[in-house]
Short mmCIF file of C-alpha atoms and ligand atoms in Angstrom, two decimals:
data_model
loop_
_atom_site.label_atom_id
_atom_site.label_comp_id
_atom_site.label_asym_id
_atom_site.label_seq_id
_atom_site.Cartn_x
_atom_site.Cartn_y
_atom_site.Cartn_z
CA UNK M 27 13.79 8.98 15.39
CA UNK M 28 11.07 6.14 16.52
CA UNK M 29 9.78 3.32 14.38
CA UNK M 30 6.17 2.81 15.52
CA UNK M 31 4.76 -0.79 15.60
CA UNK M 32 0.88 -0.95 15.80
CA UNK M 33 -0.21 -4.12 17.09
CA UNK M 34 3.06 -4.68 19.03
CA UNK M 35 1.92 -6.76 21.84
CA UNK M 36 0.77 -9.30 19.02
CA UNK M 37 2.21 -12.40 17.75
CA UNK M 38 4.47 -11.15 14.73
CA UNK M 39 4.60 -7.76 16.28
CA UNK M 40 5.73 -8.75 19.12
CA UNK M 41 8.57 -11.06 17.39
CA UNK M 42 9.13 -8.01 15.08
CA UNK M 43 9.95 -5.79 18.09
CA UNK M 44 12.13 -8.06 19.53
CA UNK M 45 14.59 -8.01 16.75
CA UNK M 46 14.05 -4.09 16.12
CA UNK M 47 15.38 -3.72 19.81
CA UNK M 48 18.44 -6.31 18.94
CA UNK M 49 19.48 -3.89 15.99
CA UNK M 50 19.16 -0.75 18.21
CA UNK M 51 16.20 0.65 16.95
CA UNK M 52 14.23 3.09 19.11
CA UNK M 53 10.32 1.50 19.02
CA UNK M 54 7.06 2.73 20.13
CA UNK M 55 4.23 0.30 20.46
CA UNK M 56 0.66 0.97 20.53
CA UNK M 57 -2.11 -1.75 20.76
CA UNK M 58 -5.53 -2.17 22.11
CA UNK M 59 -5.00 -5.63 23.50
CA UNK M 60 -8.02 -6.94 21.47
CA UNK M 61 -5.94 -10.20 20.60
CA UNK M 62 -3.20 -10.06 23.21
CA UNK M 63 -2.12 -8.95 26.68
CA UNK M 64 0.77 -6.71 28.31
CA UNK M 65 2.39 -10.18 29.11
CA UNK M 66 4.43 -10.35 25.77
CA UNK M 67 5.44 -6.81 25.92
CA UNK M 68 7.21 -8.34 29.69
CA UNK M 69 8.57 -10.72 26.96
CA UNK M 70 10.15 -8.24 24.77
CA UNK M 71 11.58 -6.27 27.43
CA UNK M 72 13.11 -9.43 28.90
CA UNK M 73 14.43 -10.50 25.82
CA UNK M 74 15.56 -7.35 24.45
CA UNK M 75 16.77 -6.25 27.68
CA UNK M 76 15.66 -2.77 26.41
CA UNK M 77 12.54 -0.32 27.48
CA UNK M 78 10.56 1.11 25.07
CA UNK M 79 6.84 3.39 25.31
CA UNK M 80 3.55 1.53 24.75
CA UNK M 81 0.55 3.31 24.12
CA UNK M 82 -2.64 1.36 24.58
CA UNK M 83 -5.51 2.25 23.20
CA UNK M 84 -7.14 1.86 19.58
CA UNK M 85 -6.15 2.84 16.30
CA UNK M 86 -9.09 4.48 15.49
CA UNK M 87 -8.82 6.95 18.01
CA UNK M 88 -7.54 10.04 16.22
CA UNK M 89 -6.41 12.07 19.14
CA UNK M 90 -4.58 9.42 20.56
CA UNK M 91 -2.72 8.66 17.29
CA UNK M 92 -2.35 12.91 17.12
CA UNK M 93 -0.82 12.22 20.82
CA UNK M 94 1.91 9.88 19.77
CA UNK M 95 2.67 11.30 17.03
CA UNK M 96 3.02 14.70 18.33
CA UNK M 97 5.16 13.29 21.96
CA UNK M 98 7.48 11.51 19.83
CA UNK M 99 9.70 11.84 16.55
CA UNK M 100 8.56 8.86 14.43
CA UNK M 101 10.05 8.00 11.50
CA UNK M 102 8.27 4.72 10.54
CA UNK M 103 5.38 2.55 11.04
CA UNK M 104 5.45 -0.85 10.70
CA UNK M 105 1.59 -1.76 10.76
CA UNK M 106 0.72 -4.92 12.37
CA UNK M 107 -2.43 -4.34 14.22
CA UNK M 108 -5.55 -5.70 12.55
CA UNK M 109 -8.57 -8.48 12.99
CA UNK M 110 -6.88 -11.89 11.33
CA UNK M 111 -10.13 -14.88 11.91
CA UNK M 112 -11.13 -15.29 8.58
CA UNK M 113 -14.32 -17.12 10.24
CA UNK M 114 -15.10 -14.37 12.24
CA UNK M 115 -14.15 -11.55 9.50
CA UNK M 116 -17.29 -13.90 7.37
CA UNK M 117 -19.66 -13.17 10.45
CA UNK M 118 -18.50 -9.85 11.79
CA UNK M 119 -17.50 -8.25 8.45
CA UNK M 120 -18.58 -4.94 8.94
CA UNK M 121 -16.19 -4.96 12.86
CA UNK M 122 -13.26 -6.40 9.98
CA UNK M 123 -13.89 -3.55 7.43
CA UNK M 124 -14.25 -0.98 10.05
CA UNK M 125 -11.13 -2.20 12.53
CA UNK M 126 -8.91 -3.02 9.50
CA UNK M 127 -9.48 -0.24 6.94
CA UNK M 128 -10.58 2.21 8.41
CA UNK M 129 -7.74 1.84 11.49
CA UNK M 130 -5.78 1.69 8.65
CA UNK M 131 -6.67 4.93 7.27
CA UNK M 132 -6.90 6.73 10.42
CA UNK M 133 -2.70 5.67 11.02
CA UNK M 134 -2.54 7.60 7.61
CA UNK M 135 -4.20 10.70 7.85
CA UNK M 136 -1.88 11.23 11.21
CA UNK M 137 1.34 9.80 9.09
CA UNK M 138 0.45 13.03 6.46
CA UNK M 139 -0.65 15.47 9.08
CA UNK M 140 2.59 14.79 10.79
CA UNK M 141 4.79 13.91 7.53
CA UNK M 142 5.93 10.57 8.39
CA UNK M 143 6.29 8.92 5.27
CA UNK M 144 7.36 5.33 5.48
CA UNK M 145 4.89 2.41 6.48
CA UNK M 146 5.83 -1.25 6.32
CA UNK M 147 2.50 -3.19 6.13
CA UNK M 148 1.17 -6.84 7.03
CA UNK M 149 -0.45 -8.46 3.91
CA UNK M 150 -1.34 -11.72 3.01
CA UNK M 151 -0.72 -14.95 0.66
CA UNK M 152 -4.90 -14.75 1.47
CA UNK M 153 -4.34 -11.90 -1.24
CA UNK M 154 -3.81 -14.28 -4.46
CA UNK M 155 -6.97 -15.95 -4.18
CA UNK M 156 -8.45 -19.54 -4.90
CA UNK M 157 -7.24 -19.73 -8.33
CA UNK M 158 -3.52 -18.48 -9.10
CA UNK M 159 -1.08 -21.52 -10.33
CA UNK M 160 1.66 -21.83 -7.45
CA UNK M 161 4.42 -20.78 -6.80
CA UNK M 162 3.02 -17.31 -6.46
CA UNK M 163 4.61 -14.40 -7.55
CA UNK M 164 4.00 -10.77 -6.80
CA UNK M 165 2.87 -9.51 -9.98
CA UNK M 166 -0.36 -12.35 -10.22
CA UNK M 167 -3.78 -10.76 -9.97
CA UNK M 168 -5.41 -10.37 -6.22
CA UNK M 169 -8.76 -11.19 -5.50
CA UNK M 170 -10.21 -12.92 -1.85
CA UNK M 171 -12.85 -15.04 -0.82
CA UNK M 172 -14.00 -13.56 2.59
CA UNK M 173 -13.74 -9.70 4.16
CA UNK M 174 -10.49 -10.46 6.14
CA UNK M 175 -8.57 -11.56 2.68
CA UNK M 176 -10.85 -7.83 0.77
CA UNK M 177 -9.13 -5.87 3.91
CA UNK M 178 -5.51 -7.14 2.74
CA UNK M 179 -6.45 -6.37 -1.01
CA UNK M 180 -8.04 -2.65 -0.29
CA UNK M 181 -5.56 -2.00 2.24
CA UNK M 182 -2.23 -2.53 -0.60
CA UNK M 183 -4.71 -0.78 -3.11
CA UNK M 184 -4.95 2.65 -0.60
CA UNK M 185 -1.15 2.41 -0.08
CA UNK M 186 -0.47 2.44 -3.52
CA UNK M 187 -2.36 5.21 -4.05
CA UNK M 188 -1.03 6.76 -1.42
CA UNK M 189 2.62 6.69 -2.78
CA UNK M 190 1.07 7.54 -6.57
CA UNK M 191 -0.23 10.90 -4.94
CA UNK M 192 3.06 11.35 -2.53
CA UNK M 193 6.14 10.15 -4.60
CA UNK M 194 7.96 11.17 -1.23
CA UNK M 195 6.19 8.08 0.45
CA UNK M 196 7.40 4.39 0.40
CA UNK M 197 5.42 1.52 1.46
CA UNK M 198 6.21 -2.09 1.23
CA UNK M 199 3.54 -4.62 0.96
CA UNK M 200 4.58 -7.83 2.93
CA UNK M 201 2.42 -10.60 2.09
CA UNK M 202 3.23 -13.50 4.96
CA UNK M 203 2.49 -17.18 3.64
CA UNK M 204 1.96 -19.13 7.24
CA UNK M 205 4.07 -17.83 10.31
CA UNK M 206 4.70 -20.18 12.88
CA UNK M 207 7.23 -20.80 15.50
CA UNK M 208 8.35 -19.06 18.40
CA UNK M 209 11.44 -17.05 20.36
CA UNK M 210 13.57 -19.43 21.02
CA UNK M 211 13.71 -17.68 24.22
CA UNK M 212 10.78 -19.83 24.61
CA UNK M 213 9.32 -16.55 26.38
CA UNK M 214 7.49 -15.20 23.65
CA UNK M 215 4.99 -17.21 20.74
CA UNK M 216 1.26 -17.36 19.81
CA UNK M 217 -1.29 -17.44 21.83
CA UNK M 218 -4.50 -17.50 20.74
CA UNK M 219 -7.88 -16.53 22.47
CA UNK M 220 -10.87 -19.50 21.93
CA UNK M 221 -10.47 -22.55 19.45
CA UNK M 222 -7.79 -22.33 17.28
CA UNK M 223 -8.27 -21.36 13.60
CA UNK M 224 -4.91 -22.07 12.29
CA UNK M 225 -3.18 -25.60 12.34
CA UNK M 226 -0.29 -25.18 14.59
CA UNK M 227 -1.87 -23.74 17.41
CA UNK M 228 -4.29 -26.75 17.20
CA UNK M 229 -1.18 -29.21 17.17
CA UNK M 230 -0.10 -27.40 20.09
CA UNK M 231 -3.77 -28.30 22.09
CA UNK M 232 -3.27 -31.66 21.18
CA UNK M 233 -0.02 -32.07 21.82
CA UNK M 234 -0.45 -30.57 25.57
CA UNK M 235 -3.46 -33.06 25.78
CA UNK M 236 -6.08 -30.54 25.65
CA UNK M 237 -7.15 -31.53 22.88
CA UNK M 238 -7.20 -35.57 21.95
CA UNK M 239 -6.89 -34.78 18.09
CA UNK M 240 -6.29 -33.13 15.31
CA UNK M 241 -8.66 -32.95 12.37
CA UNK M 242 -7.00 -33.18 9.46
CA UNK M 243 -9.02 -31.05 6.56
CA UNK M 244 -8.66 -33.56 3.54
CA UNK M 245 -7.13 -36.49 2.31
CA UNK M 246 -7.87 -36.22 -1.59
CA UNK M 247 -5.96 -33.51 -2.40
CA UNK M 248 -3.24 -33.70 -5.27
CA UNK M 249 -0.63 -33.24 -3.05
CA UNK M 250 2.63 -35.06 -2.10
CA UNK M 251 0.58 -37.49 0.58
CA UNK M 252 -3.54 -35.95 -0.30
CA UNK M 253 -3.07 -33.51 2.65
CA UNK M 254 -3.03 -29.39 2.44
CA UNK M 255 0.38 -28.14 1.68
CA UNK M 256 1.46 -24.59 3.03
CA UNK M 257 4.69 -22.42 2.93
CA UNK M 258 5.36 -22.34 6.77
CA UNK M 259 7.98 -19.55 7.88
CA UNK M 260 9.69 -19.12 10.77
CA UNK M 261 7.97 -16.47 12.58
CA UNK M 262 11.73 -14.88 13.83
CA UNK M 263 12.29 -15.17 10.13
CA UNK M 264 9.71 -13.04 8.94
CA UNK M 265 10.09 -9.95 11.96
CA UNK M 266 13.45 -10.39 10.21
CA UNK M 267 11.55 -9.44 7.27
CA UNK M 268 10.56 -6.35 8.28
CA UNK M 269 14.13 -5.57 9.18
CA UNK M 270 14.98 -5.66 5.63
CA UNK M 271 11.92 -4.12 4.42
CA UNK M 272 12.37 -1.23 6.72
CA UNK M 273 16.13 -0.98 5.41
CA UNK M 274 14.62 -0.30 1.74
CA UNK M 275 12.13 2.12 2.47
CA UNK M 276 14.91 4.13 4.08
CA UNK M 277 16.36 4.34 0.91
CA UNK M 278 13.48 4.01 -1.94
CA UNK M 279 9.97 5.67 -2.66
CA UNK M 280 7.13 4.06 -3.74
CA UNK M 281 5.07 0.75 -3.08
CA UNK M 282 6.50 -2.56 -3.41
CA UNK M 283 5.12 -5.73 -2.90
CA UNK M 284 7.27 -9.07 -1.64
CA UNK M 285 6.45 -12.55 -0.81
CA UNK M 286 7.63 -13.50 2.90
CA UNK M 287 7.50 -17.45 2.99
CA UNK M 288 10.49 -19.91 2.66
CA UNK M 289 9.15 -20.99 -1.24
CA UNK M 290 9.14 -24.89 0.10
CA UNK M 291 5.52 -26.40 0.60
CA UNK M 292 5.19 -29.10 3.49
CA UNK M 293 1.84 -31.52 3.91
CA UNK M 294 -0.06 -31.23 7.51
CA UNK M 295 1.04 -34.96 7.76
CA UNK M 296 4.60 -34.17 7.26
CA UNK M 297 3.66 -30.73 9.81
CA UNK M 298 2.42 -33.65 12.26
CA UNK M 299 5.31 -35.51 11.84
CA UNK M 300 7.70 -32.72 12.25
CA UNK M 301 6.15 -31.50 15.42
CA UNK M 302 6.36 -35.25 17.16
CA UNK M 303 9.90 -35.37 16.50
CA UNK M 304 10.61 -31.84 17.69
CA UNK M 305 8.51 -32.21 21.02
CA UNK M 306 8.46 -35.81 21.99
CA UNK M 307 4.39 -35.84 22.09
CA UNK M 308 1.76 -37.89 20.09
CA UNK M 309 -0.33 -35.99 17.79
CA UNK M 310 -2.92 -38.10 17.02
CA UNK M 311 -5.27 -37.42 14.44
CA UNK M 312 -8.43 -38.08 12.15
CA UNK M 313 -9.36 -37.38 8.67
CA UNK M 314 -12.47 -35.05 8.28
CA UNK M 315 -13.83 -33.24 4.72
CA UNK M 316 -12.05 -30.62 3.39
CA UNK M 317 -12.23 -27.22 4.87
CA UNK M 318 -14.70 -24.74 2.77
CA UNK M 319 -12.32 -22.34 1.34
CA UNK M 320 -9.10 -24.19 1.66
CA UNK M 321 -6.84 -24.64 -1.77
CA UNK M 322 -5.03 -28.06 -2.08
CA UNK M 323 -1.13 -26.00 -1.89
CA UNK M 324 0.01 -22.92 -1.44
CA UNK M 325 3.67 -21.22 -1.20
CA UNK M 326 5.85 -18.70 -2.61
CA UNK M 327 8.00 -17.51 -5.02
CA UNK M 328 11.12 -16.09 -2.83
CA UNK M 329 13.33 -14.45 -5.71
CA UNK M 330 12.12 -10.99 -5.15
CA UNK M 331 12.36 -10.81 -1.48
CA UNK M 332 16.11 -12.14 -1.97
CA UNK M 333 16.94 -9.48 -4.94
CA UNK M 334 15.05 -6.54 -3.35
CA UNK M 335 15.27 -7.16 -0.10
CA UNK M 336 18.40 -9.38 0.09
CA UNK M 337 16.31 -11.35 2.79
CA UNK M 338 15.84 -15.07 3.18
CA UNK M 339 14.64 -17.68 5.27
CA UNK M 340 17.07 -19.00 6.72
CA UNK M 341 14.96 -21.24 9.86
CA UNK M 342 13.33 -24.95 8.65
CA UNK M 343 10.60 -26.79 9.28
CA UNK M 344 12.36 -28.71 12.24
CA UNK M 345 13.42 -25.34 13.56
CA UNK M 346 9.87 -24.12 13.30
CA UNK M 347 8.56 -27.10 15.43
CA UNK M 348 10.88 -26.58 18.33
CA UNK M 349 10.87 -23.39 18.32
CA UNK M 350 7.11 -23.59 18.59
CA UNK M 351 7.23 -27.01 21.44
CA UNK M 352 9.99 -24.94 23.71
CA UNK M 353 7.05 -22.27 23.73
CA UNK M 354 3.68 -24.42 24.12
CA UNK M 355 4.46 -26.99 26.39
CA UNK M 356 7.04 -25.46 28.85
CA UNK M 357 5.71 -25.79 32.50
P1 LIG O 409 -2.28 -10.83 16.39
O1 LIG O 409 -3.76 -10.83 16.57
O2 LIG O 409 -1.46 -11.68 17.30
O3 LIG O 409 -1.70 -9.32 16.50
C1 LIG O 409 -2.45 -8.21 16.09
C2 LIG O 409 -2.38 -7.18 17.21
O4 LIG O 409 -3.12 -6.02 16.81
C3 LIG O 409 -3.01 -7.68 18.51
O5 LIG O 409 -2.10 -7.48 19.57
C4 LIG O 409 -4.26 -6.83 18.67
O6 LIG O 409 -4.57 -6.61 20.03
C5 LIG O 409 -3.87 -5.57 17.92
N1 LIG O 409 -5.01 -4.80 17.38
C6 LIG O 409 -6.03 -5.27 16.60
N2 LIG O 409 -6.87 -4.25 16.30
C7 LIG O 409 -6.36 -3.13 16.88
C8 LIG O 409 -6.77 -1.77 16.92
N3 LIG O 409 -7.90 -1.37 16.35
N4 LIG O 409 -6.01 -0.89 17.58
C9 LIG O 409 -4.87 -1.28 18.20
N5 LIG O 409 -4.43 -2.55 18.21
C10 LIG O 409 -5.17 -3.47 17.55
O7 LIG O 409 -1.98 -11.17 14.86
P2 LIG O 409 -0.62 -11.54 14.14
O8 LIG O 409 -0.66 -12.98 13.78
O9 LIG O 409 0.53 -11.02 14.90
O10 LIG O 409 -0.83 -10.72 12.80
C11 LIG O 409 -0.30 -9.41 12.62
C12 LIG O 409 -0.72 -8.91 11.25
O11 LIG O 409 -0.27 -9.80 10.26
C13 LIG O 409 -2.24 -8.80 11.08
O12 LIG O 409 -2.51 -7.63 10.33
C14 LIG O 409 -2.59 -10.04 10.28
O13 LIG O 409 -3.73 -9.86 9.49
C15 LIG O 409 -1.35 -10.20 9.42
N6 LIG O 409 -1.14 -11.59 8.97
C16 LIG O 409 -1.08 -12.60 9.89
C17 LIG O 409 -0.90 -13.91 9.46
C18 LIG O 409 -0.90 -15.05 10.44
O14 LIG O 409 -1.11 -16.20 10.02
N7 LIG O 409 -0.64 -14.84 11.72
C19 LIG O 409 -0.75 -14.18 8.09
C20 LIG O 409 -0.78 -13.13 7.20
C21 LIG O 409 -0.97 -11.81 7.65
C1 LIG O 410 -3.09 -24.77 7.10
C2 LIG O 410 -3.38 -26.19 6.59
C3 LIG O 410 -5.73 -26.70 6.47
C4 LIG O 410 -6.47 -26.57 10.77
C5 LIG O 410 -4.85 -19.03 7.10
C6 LIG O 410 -5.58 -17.85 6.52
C7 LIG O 410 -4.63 -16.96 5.80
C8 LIG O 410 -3.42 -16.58 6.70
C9 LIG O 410 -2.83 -17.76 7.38
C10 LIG O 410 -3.76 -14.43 7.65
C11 LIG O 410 -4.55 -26.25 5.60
C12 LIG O 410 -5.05 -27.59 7.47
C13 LIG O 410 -5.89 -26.52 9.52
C14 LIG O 410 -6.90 -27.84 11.29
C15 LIG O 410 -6.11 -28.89 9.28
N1 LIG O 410 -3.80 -15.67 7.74
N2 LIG O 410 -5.72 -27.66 8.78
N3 LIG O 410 -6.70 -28.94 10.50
O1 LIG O 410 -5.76 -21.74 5.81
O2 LIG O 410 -3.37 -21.78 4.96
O3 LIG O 410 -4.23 -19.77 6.06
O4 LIG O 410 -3.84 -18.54 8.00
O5 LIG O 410 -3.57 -13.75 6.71
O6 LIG O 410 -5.35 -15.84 5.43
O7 LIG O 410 -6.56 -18.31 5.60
O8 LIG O 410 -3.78 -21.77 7.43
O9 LIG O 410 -3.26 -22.91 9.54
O10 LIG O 410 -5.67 -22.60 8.91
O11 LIG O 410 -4.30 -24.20 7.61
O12 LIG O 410 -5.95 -29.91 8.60
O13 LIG O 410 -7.47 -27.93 12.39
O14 LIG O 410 -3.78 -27.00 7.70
O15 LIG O 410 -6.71 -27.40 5.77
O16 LIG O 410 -4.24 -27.24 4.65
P1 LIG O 410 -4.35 -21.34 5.98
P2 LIG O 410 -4.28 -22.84 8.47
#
């Protein structure tokens, strides 16, 4: 029996496959290479030191899905692939709905046809909205301010409705707070097409001298030093995740919902100053207006993901920044 991982050759899926091949699972990936390249499946396999099938092509594409689902046995699917720029989900919406809920739906019309009944899904902290009190638990009310963060919400709605109408079907809802890091390998990490979105990419630019500084979003926040606080996890942490995740729906039915983050918050000045320890390099930086959108902190409660999953973080933000420098600025 295969686990399939959609959206393999990506930045979490690609982590995620590495440590499925390091427990001796048997994986199939299929991805379009909209947001990546066959480079980091090279990565896996040198990592993993195993082979595995890739598929490329879209999952929209019904007979392909039939295809690869009909050549191979699979159990699973842990589903990765998916647009992730909230910017560009604001401008593009209608490419976000369409790629993201309805790729969605196509993986699970093939899943019935061919009765595979287990899917382990990427969701998002993006998922509790602007105005939940933190930490954030599972069971607060979901809401989103732009289409990416509505194609997280719809997407856990139509899984739970799928394992209402199918008690033989388990899903589990991952909702990942901010993944960063790298392999330590130092083969494999993000990579990013354009101008970053995210912040650690954008250290990385300025860090390699690319860039010649960071803006910092905000100085007047009620936070620890006024800057944005986020729950930053380990991204070999979190493919970890799935790991565990996977392990449950093996043995339970139904949708669940967990928290992936470490439950500590840290500032994007203490992120700064993590990142110049770790690598050695300046990151210089300048204080701009907040970011439209933004919340002041964010980061998780962790007890559920420990009781149900029996998985925890176990990488810090030190480990995070290395990881990440070994990656970014090797020759
Ligand atoms: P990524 O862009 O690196 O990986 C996604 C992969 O999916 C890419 O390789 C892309 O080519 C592929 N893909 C996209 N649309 C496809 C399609 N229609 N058919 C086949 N392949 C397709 O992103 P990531 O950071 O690895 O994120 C993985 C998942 O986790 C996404 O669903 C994302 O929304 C979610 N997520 C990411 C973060 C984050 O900060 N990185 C946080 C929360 C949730
Ligand atoms: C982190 C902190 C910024 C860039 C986003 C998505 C969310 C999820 C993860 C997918 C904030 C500050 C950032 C910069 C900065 N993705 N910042 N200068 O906004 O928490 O979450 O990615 O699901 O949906 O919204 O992450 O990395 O963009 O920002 O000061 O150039 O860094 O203000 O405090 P965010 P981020």
């Amino acid at each position: 029996m295969s686990v399939l991982v959609t959206g393999g050759a990506g930045y979490i899926g690609s982590h995620t496959a590495v440590q499925l091949l390091g427990c001796g699972e048997d994986i199939i990936i299929l991805d379009n290479f909209s947001n990546s390249s066959p480079e980091m499946l090279d990565g896996i396999r040198q990592i993993s030191n195993k082979t595995f099938k890739f598929y490329e092509g879209d999952m929209r594409d019904g007979a392909l899905l039939d295809r690869v689902f009909s050549e191979n046995d699979i159990e699973a699917v842990i589903h990765f692939a998916g647009l992730k720029a909230v910017g560009e989900s604001i401008q593009k919406p209608l490419e976000y709905y369409d790629n993201n809920i309805n790729g969605t739906l196509c993986i699970l019309e093939t899943m019935k046809k061919h009765n595979c009944k287990i899917m382990i899904f990427s969701s998002s902290a993006t998922v509790y909205g602007n105005d939940n009190p933190i930490p954030f638990t599972e069971d607060m009310k979901t809401s989103a301010i732009n289409p990416y963060g509505w194609t997280k919400v719809f997407i856990e709605h139509i899984l739970e409705g799928v394992c209402e109408a199918d008690k033989d079907f388990s899903a589990v809802l991952l909702r990942y707070f901010n993944p960063i890091g790298a392999h330590k390998s130092g083969i494999i990490g993000e990579k990013p097409n354009g101008i970053p979105n995210n912040i650690m990419p954008y250290i990385m630019k300025v860090a390699s001298g690319e860039y010649d500084h960071l803006n910092v979003f905000g100085n007047d926040y009620d936070t620890v030093d006024g800057t944005g606080v986020r729950d930053y996890i380990h991204v070999v942490d979190l493919a970890d995740g799935h790991l565990a995740a996977l392990a449950y729906a093996r043995k339970h039915k139904g949708a669940e919902t967990v928290n992936l983050g470490t439950g500590k918050g840290t500032s994007v000045l203490e992120l700064v100053a993590a990142y110049e320890k770790a690598s050695g390099k300046k990151v210089p930086y300048v204080f701009a207006p907040r970011r439209q959108g933004d919340i002041a902190a964010c980061y998780a409660d962790v007890s559920k993901a420990k009781k149900l999953l029996g998985w925890q973080a176990k990488y810090d933000i030190d480990d995070m920044c290395a990881d990440n420098a070994r990656w970014a600025l090797k020759e």
